[in-house]
Amino acid sequence: MGYGIKLKVWGDYACFSRPEMKVERVSYDVITPSAARGILEAVYWKPAIRWVIDEIRVIKPIKFDNIKRNELSGVIPSNTVKRAYLGNKEVNLYQSTKDIVQRGAMVLKDVCYYITAHFELTSSVGETDTVEKHYNIALRRAKKGQCFHRPYLGCREFSAQFELVDEDYEESFYENSEKDLGYMLWDIDFKNKSLPIFFRPTMKDGVISIPDLQRGDIL
């Protein structure tokens, strides 16, 4: 296991969309491992390292809220993007209100998580890449609140605040309890035709232990 890091992440709203809901978004009860990894990659990412989520601690009670969101009614075809990239001025992209629809969403409200993770060196490591080097850079960026782009909680409009955790955890609302969270998205296997991988986590005393498929853990 590589060097570890702990982040406190919080925000007013979050939406970690369930893939089985086809039209209107419905969030999972808690943050997914892939979303947690995305937050760490927003703070510090290099091809030479791979972030691995070890544990997620849920601090505040799980609360849902129903809101309305403006979304596009479809996706832009890849051929349209290619024509625009090649300089075709007659390409029509989504620019008018007729391409926007209003949909409902069941989102999480007032969330706070503690993310425990570590990173491992990848096959893209260079001669000057060491664990200590990347660990110190990641710590420095997290302490200063630096990020490549603003981390978000599932959807980009739900921005996340974060800070490095040096002391003990805050007490979870779910201390002395156990909750089956059902099947949840673990991550996307981009090396295998973007295959989605699911697992069934259990939250014990507010803590969710995350397996690592690439390390051989059993989901």
Tab-separated table of C-alpha atoms in Angstrom:
chain	number	residue	atom	x	y	z
A	1	MET	CA	0.000	0.000	0.000
A	2	GLY	CA	1.244	3.482	-0.866
A	3	TYR	CA	1.275	6.613	1.272
A	4	GLY	CA	-2.149	7.601	2.584
A	5	ILE	CA	-4.090	10.840	2.701
A	6	LYS	CA	-7.312	11.904	4.438
A	7	LEU	CA	-9.663	14.582	3.151
A	8	LYS	CA	-12.762	16.109	4.631
A	9	VAL	CA	-15.250	16.855	1.842
A	10	TRP	CA	-18.549	18.666	2.234
A	11	GLY	CA	-21.170	20.612	0.313
A	12	ASP	CA	-24.749	21.876	0.261
A	13	TYR	CA	-25.954	19.404	-2.364
A	14	ALA	CA	-24.731	16.211	-4.028
A	15	CYS	CA	-26.037	13.791	-6.634
A	16	PHE	CA	-24.363	10.440	-7.248
A	17	SER	CA	-26.745	9.195	-9.910
A	18	ARG	CA	-28.048	5.645	-9.928
A	19	PRO	CA	-27.584	4.215	-13.462
A	20	GLU	CA	-30.850	2.252	-13.299
A	21	MET	CA	-32.844	5.512	-13.325
A	22	LYS	CA	-33.117	6.351	-17.013
A	23	VAL	CA	-34.619	9.868	-17.212
A	24	GLU	CA	-34.682	11.757	-13.921
A	25	ARG	CA	-31.717	11.538	-11.601
A	26	VAL	CA	-31.900	9.718	-8.267
A	27	SER	CA	-28.826	9.793	-6.046
A	28	TYR	CA	-27.246	6.955	-4.136
A	29	ASP	CA	-27.425	7.333	-0.362
A	30	VAL	CA	-23.715	8.185	-0.114
A	31	ILE	CA	-20.783	9.162	-2.295
A	32	THR	CA	-19.518	6.457	-4.657
A	33	PRO	CA	-15.856	5.345	-4.703
A	34	SER	CA	-15.432	6.667	-8.261
A	35	ALA	CA	-16.754	10.095	-7.231
A	36	ALA	CA	-14.386	10.127	-4.248
A	37	ARG	CA	-11.502	9.259	-6.559
A	38	GLY	CA	-12.529	12.106	-8.862
A	39	ILE	CA	-12.264	14.571	-5.971
A	40	LEU	CA	-8.715	13.420	-5.191
A	41	GLU	CA	-7.758	13.606	-8.864
A	42	ALA	CA	-9.087	17.173	-8.971
A	43	VAL	CA	-6.641	18.028	-6.191
A	44	TYR	CA	-3.666	16.146	-7.617
A	45	TRP	CA	-3.357	13.792	-10.568
A	46	LYS	CA	-0.459	12.546	-12.639
A	47	PRO	CA	-0.186	9.604	-15.077
A	48	ALA	CA	2.439	8.111	-12.765
A	49	ILE	CA	-0.001	7.539	-9.859
A	50	ARG	CA	-3.335	5.811	-9.279
A	51	TRP	CA	-5.576	6.890	-6.414
A	52	VAL	CA	-7.192	4.054	-4.433
A	53	ILE	CA	-10.091	4.758	-2.066
A	54	ASP	CA	-9.743	2.775	1.164
A	55	GLU	CA	-12.534	4.093	3.352
A	56	ILE	CA	-15.411	6.557	3.356
A	57	ARG	CA	-16.863	7.889	6.606
A	58	VAL	CA	-20.339	9.444	6.511
A	59	ILE	CA	-20.531	12.259	9.061
A	60	LYS	CA	-23.956	13.837	8.614
A	61	PRO	CA	-27.379	12.155	8.357
A	62	ILE	CA	-28.503	11.121	4.875
A	63	LYS	CA	-31.110	13.628	3.702
A	64	PHE	CA	-32.775	13.870	0.283
A	65	ASP	CA	-34.330	16.821	-1.497
A	66	ASN	CA	-36.278	17.108	-4.755
A	67	ILE	CA	-35.185	19.828	-7.167
A	68	LYS	CA	-35.657	20.784	-10.804
A	69	ARG	CA	-32.645	20.963	-13.124
A	70	ASN	CA	-32.180	22.165	-16.694
A	71	GLU	CA	-30.623	19.453	-18.854
A	72	LEU	CA	-30.004	18.878	-22.551
A	73	SER	CA	-32.539	16.650	-24.265
A	74	GLY	CA	-29.826	14.625	-26.004
A	75	VAL	CA	-26.125	14.318	-26.707
A	76	ILE	CA	-24.049	15.856	-29.466
A	77	PRO	CA	-23.070	13.182	-32.049
A	78	SER	CA	-19.343	12.579	-32.274
A	79	ASN	CA	-19.392	13.226	-36.050
A	80	THR	CA	-20.825	16.691	-35.393
A	81	VAL	CA	-17.991	17.476	-33.014
A	82	LYS	CA	-15.428	16.257	-35.553
A	83	ARG	CA	-16.902	18.460	-38.292
A	84	ALA	CA	-16.810	21.478	-35.991
A	85	TYR	CA	-13.209	20.692	-35.040
A	86	LEU	CA	-12.248	20.566	-38.730
A	87	GLY	CA	-13.662	24.058	-39.256
A	88	ASN	CA	-17.152	23.383	-40.654
A	89	LYS	CA	-19.009	26.615	-39.856
A	90	GLU	CA	-22.424	25.158	-40.737
A	91	VAL	CA	-22.459	22.720	-37.823
A	92	ASN	CA	-25.310	23.389	-35.397
A	93	LEU	CA	-24.527	22.603	-31.770
A	94	TYR	CA	-26.864	22.826	-28.777
A	95	GLN	CA	-27.385	26.553	-28.365
A	96	SER	CA	-31.122	27.236	-28.208
A	97	THR	CA	-33.688	26.782	-25.470
A	98	LYS	CA	-35.514	24.123	-27.502
A	99	ASP	CA	-32.646	21.711	-26.736
A	100	ILE	CA	-33.111	22.172	-22.965
A	101	VAL	CA	-35.626	20.280	-20.851
A	102	GLN	CA	-36.450	20.596	-17.160
A	103	ARG	CA	-36.231	17.379	-15.188
A	104	GLY	CA	-36.666	16.479	-11.577
A	105	ALA	CA	-33.844	15.108	-9.459
A	106	MET	CA	-33.695	13.510	-6.034
A	107	VAL	CA	-30.416	14.783	-4.600
A	108	LEU	CA	-28.598	14.635	-1.281
A	109	LYS	CA	-28.652	17.693	0.951
A	110	ASP	CA	-25.990	18.971	3.383
A	111	VAL	CA	-23.399	16.207	3.000
A	112	CYS	CA	-20.048	15.669	4.699
A	113	TYR	CA	-17.609	12.803	4.162
A	114	TYR	CA	-14.128	11.819	5.283
A	115	ILE	CA	-12.217	10.099	2.476
A	116	THR	CA	-9.233	7.911	3.316
A	117	ALA	CA	-7.139	6.955	0.299
A	118	HIS	CA	-3.659	6.123	-0.908
A	119	PHE	CA	-1.959	6.127	-4.263
A	120	GLU	CA	0.186	3.606	-6.088
A	121	LEU	CA	2.713	4.105	-8.862
A	122	THR	CA	1.580	3.033	-12.332
A	123	SER	CA	3.389	1.714	-15.404
A	124	SER	CA	3.715	5.334	-16.594
A	125	VAL	CA	6.196	6.119	-13.835
A	126	GLY	CA	9.308	8.016	-14.917
A	127	GLU	CA	12.876	8.008	-13.690
A	128	THR	CA	12.281	10.961	-11.364
A	129	ASP	CA	8.946	9.708	-10.008
A	130	THR	CA	9.032	8.472	-6.421
A	131	VAL	CA	6.319	7.813	-3.858
A	132	GLU	CA	7.758	10.454	-1.534
A	133	LYS	CA	7.779	13.086	-4.292
A	134	HIS	CA	4.114	12.653	-5.230
A	135	TYR	CA	3.031	12.267	-1.604
A	136	ASN	CA	4.613	15.570	-0.603
A	137	ILE	CA	3.099	17.370	-3.594
A	138	ALA	CA	-0.354	15.954	-2.834
A	139	LEU	CA	-0.090	16.980	0.825
A	140	ARG	CA	1.048	20.489	-0.053
A	141	ARG	CA	-1.761	21.023	-2.553
A	142	ALA	CA	-4.401	19.669	-0.151
A	143	LYS	CA	-3.152	21.869	2.710
A	144	LYS	CA	-3.286	24.980	0.532
A	145	GLY	CA	-6.681	24.109	-0.964
A	146	GLN	CA	-5.206	23.926	-4.468
A	147	CYS	CA	-6.892	21.955	-7.232
A	148	PHE	CA	-6.676	21.553	-11.006
A	149	HIS	CA	-10.436	22.159	-11.190
A	150	ARG	CA	-13.070	22.680	-8.525
A	151	PRO	CA	-14.029	19.253	-7.072
A	152	TYR	CA	-17.710	18.444	-7.283
A	153	LEU	CA	-20.153	16.068	-5.631
A	154	GLY	CA	-21.491	14.011	-8.503
A	155	CYS	CA	-22.607	16.921	-10.723
A	156	ARG	CA	-20.472	19.924	-11.600
A	157	GLU	CA	-23.002	22.423	-10.277
A	158	PHE	CA	-22.658	20.825	-6.814
A	159	SER	CA	-19.176	22.062	-5.947
A	160	ALA	CA	-17.301	20.507	-3.033
A	161	GLN	CA	-15.275	22.107	-0.276
A	162	PHE	CA	-12.300	20.117	1.004
A	163	GLU	CA	-9.522	20.231	3.558
A	164	LEU	CA	-6.719	17.961	4.667
A	165	VAL	CA	-7.422	16.012	7.878
A	166	ASP	CA	-4.582	15.733	10.379
A	167	GLU	CA	-6.484	15.048	13.573
A	168	ASP	CA	-9.041	12.395	14.525
A	169	TYR	CA	-12.300	12.039	12.675
A	170	GLU	CA	-15.493	13.797	13.680
A	171	GLU	CA	-18.111	11.515	15.162
A	172	SER	CA	-20.478	10.058	12.593
A	173	PHE	CA	-24.239	10.379	12.891
A	174	TYR	CA	-24.357	6.619	12.297
A	175	GLU	CA	-22.189	5.509	15.200
A	176	ASN	CA	-23.318	2.168	16.723
A	177	SER	CA	-25.429	1.300	13.696
A	178	GLU	CA	-25.214	-0.791	10.528
A	179	LYS	CA	-26.839	-0.051	7.165
A	180	ASP	CA	-26.940	-2.103	3.963
A	181	LEU	CA	-26.520	0.364	1.100
A	182	GLY	CA	-27.532	-2.071	-1.643
A	183	TYR	CA	-25.671	-2.412	-4.924
A	184	MET	CA	-23.514	0.588	-5.817
A	185	LEU	CA	-21.220	1.554	-8.660
A	186	TRP	CA	-17.620	0.809	-7.676
A	187	ASP	CA	-15.904	2.176	-10.764
A	188	ILE	CA	-15.657	1.988	-14.539
A	189	ASP	CA	-13.182	-0.460	-16.098
A	190	PHE	CA	-11.952	1.694	-18.980
A	191	LYS	CA	-9.552	-1.041	-20.106
A	192	ASN	CA	-12.478	-3.394	-20.701
A	193	LYS	CA	-14.873	-1.476	-22.982
A	194	SER	CA	-15.838	0.943	-20.157
A	195	LEU	CA	-17.478	-1.877	-18.219
A	196	PRO	CA	-19.289	-0.696	-15.046
A	197	ILE	CA	-18.414	-2.643	-11.895
A	198	PHE	CA	-20.770	-2.838	-8.923
A	199	PHE	CA	-20.379	-3.941	-5.310
A	200	ARG	CA	-22.617	-4.150	-2.247
A	201	PRO	CA	-21.249	-2.033	0.617
A	202	THR	CA	-22.339	-2.046	4.243
A	203	MET	CA	-21.948	1.049	6.386
A	204	LYS	CA	-20.845	0.106	9.912
A	205	ASP	CA	-20.610	2.886	12.507
A	206	GLY	CA	-20.700	5.342	9.614
A	207	VAL	CA	-17.708	3.733	7.881
A	208	ILE	CA	-17.736	2.123	4.426
A	209	SER	CA	-14.716	-0.054	3.594
A	210	ILE	CA	-13.926	0.069	-0.122
A	211	PRO	CA	-12.408	-2.955	-1.905
A	212	ASP	CA	-9.783	-2.577	-4.621
A	213	LEU	CA	-10.483	-4.814	-7.591
A	214	GLN	CA	-7.091	-4.148	-9.166
A	215	ARG	CA	-5.443	-5.367	-5.966
A	216	GLY	CA	-7.447	-8.585	-6.080
A	217	ASP	CA	-10.067	-7.768	-3.432
A	218	ILE	CA	-13.374	-9.605	-3.791
A	219	LEU	CA	-16.414	-7.373	-4.304
